[in-house]
Coordinates of N, CA and C in Angstrom, one line a residue:
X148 N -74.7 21.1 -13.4 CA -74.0 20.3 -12.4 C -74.2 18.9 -12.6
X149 N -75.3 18.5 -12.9 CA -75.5 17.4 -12.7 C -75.2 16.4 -13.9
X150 N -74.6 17.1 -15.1 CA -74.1 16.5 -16.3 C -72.9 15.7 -16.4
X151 N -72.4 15.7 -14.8 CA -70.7 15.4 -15.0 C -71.0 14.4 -13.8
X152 N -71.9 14.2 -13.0 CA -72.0 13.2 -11.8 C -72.4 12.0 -12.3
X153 N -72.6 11.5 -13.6 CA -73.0 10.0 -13.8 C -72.3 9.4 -12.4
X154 N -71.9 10.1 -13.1 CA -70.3 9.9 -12.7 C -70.9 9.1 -12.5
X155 N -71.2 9.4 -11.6 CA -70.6 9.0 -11.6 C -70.6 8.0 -11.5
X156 N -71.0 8.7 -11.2 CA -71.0 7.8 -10.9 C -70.6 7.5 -11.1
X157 N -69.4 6.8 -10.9 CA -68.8 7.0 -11.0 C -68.6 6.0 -10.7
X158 N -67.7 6.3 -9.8 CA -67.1 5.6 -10.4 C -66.5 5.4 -9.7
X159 N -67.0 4.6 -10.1 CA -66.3 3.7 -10.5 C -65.0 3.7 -9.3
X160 N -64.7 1.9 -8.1 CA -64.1 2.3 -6.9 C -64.0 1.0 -6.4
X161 N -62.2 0.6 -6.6 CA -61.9 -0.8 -5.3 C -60.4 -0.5 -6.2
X162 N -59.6 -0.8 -4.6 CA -58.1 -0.7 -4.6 C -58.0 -2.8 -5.1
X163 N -56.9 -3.3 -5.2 CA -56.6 -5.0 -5.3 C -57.5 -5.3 -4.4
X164 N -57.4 -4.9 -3.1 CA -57.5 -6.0 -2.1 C -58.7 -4.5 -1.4
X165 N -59.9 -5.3 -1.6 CA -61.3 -4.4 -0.8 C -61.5 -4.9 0.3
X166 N -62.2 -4.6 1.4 CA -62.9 -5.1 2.7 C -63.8 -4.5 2.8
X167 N -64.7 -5.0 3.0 CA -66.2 -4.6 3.1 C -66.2 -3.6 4.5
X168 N -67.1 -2.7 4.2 CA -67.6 -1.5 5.0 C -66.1 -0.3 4.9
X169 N -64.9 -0.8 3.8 CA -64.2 -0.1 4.0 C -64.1 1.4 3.3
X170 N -64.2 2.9 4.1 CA -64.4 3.9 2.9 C -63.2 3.9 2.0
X171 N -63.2 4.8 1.2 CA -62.0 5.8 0.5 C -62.2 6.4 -0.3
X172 N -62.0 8.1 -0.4 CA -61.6 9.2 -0.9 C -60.5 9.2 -2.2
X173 N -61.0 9.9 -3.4 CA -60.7 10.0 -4.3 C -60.7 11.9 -4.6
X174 N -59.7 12.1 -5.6 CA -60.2 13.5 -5.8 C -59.4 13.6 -7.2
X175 N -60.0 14.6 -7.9 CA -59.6 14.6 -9.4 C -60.2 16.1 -10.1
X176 N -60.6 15.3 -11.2 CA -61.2 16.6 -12.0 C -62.0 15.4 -12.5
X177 N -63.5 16.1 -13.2 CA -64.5 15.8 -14.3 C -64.0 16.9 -15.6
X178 N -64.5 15.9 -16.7 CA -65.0 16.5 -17.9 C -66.4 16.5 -18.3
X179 N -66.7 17.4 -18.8 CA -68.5 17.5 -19.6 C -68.0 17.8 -21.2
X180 N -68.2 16.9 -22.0 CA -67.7 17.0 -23.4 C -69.3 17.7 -24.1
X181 N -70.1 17.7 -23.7 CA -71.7 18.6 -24.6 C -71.0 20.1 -24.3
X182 N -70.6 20.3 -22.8 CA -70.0 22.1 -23.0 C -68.8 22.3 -22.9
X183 N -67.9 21.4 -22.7 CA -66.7 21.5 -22.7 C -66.5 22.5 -21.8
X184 N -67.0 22.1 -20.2 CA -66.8 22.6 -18.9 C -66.0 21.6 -18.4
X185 N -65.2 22.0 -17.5 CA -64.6 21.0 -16.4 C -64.2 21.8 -14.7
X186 N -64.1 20.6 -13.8 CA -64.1 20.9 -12.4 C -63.4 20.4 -11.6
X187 N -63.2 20.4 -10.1 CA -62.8 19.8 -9.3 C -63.7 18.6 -8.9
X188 N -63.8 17.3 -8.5 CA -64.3 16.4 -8.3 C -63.8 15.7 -6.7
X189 N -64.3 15.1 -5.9 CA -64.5 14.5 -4.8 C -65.0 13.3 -4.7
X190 N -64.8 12.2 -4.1 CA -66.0 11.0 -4.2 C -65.4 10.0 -3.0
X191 N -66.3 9.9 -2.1 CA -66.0 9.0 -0.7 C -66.9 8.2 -0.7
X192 N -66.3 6.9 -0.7 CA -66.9 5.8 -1.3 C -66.7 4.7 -0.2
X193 N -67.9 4.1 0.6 CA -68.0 2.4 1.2 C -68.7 1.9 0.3
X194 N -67.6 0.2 0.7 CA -68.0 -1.2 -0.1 C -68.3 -2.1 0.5
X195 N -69.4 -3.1 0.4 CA -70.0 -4.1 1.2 C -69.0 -5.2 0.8
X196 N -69.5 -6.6 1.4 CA -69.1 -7.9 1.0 C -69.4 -8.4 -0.9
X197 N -70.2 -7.6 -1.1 CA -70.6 -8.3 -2.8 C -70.2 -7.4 -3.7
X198 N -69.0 -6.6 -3.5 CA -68.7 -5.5 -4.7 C -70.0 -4.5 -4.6
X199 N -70.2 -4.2 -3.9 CA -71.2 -2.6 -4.0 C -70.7 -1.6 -3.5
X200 N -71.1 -0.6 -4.1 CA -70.5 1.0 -3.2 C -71.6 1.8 -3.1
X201 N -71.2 2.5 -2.2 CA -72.4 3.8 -2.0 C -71.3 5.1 -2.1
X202 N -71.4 6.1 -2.8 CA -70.7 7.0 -2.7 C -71.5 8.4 -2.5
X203 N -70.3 9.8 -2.3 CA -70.7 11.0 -2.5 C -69.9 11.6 -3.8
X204 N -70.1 12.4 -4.1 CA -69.8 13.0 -5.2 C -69.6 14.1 -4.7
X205 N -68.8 15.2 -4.8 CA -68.8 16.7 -4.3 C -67.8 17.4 -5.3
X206 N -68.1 18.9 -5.6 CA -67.2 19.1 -6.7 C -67.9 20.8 -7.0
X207 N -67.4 21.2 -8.1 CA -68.0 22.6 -8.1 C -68.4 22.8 -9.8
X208 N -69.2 23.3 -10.5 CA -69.8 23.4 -11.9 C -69.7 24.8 -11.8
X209 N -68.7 25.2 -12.6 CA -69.0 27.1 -13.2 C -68.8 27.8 -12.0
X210 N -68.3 27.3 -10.5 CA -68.0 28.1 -9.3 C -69.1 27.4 -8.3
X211 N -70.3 26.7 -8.6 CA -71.5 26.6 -7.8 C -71.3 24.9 -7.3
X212 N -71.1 25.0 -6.0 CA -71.1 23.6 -5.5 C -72.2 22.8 -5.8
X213 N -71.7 20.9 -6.0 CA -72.8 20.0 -5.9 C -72.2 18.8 -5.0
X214 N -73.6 18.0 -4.8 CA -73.5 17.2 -4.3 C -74.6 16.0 -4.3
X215 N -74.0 14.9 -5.0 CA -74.7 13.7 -5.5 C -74.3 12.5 -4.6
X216 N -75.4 11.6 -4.5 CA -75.1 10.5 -3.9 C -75.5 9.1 -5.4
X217 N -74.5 8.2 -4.7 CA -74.6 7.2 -6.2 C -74.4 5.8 -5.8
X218 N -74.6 4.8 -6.3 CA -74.4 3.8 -5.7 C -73.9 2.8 -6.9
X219 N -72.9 1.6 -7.0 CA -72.4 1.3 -8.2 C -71.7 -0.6 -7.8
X220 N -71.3 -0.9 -9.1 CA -71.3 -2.4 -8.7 C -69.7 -2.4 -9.3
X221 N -68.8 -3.2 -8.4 CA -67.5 -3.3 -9.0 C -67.5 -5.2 -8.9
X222 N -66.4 -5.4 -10.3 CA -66.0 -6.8 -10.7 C -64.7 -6.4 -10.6
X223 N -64.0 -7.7 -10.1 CA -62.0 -7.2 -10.2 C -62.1 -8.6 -11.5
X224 N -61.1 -8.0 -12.3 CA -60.7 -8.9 -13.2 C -59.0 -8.6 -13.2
X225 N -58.3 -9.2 -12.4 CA -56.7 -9.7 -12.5 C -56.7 -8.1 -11.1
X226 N -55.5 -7.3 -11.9 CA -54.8 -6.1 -11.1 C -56.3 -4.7 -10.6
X227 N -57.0 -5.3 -11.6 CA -58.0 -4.0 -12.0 C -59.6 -3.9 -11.1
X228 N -60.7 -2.8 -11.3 CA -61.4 -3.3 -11.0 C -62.5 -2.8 -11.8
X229 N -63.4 -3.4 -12.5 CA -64.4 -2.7 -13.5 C -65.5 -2.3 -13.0
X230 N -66.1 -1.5 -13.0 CA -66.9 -0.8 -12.5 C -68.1 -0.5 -12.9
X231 N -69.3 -0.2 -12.8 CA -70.9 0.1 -13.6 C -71.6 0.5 -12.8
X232 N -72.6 2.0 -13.7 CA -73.1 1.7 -12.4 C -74.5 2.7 -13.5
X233 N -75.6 3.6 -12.7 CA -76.7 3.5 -13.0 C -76.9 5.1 -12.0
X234 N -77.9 6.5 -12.6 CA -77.9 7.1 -11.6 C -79.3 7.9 -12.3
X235 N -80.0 8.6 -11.2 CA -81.1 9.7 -11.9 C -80.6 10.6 -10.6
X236 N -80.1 11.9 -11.6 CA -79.7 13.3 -11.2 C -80.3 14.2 -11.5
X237 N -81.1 14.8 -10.8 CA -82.0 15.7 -11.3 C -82.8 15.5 -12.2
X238 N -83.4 14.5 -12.3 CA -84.5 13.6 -13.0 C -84.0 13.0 -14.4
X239 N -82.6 13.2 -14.3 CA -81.9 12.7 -15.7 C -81.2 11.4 -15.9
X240 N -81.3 10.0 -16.6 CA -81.1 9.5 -16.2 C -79.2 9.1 -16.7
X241 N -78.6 8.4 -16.1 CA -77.4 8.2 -16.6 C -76.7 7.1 -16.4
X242 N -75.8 6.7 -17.4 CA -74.9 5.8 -16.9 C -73.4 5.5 -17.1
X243 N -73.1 4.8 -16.6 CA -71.4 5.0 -16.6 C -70.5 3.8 -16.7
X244 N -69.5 3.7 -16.6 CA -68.4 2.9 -17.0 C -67.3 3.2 -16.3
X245 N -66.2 2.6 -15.8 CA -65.2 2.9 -15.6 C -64.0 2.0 -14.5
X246 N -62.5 2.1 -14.4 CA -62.5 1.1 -13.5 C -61.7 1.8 -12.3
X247 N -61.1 0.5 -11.7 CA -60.2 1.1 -10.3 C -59.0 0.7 -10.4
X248 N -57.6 0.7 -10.8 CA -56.6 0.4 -10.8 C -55.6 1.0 -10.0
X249 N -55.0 0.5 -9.2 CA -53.6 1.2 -8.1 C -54.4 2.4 -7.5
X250 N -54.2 3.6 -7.4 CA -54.9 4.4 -7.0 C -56.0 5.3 -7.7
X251 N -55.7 5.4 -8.9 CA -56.7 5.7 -9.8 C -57.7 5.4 -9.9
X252 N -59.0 6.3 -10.1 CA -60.4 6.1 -10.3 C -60.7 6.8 -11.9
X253 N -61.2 6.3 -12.6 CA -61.7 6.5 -13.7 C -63.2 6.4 -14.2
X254 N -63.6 7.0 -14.9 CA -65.4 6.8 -15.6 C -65.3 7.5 -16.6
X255 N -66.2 6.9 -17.2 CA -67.1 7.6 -18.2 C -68.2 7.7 -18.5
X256 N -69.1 8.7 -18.7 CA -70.6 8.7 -18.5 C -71.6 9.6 -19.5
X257 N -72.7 9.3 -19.4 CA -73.5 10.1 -20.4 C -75.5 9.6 -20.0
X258 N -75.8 10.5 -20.0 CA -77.2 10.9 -19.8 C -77.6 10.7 -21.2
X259 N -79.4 10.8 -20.8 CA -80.3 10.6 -21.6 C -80.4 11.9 -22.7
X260 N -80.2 13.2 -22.0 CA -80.0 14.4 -22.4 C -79.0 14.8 -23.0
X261 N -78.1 14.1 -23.2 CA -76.3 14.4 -24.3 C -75.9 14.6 -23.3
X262 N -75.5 15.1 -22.3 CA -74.9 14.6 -20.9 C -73.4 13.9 -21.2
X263 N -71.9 13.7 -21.8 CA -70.8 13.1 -21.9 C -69.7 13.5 -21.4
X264 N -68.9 12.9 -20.5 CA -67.6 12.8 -20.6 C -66.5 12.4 -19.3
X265 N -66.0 12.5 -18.9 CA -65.4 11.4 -18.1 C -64.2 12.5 -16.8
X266 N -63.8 11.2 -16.0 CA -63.3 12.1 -14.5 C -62.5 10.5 -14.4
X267 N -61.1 11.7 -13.6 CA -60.2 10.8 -13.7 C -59.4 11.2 -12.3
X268 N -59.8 10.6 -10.9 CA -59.5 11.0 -9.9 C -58.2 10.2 -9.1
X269 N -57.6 10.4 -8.2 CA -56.9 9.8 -7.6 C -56.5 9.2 -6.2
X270 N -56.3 8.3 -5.2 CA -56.8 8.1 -3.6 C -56.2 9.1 -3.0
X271 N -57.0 9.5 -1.9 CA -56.3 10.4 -1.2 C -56.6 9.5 0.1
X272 N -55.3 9.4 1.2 CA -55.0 8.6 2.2 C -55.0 9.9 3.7

């Protein structure tokens, strides 16, 4: 489970125009490129005044629900918003990449453990 949550950490998360304390829901699919598994993906995400997020992660691995919490730093550069962020999941550590553009959420991530591959979710309103 916890190979696909760098995510997330994901990720990576800000529409153009953010307001602090504001949430938003994303949903998609993850990839794990070490087993070439993939899943449904979830992620509800608030953002403060300084580009920070706290999010959830929720999703299912091989049938068996998870659930991560993550926290990550966004920079807007022009339309877009770049994302990074840092996580230990089950004592593994990981990190990630990815940005926010129009409604799309994007990452990419990889663990200490070979841990790779990326989730490509969408806003849900």
């Amino acid at each position: 489970m916890s190979r696909f949550m760098l995510i997330a950490v994901l990720g990576m998360f800000c529409l153009s125009q953010v307001r602090a304390g504001e949430t938003r829901t994303w949903e998609g699919k993850w990839n794990n490129r070490k087993y070439n598994t993939t899943g449904p993906l979830k992620c509800v995400a608030t953002s403060d005044d300084k580009g920070n997020w706290k999010a959830t992660f929720t999703g299912l691995f091989k049938g068996d629900p998870f659930k991560y919490e993550a926290t990550f730093q966004s920079k807007s550069t022009g339309s877009q918003h770049n994302l990074s962020g840092k996580a230990t999941i089950r004592g593994h550590q990981y990190q990630w990449i990815g940005l926010m553009k129009g409604a799309t959420l994007s990452g990419k991530y990889k663990s200490n453990i070979g841990y790779h591959g990326e989730f490509v979710l969408k806003e849900k309103k």
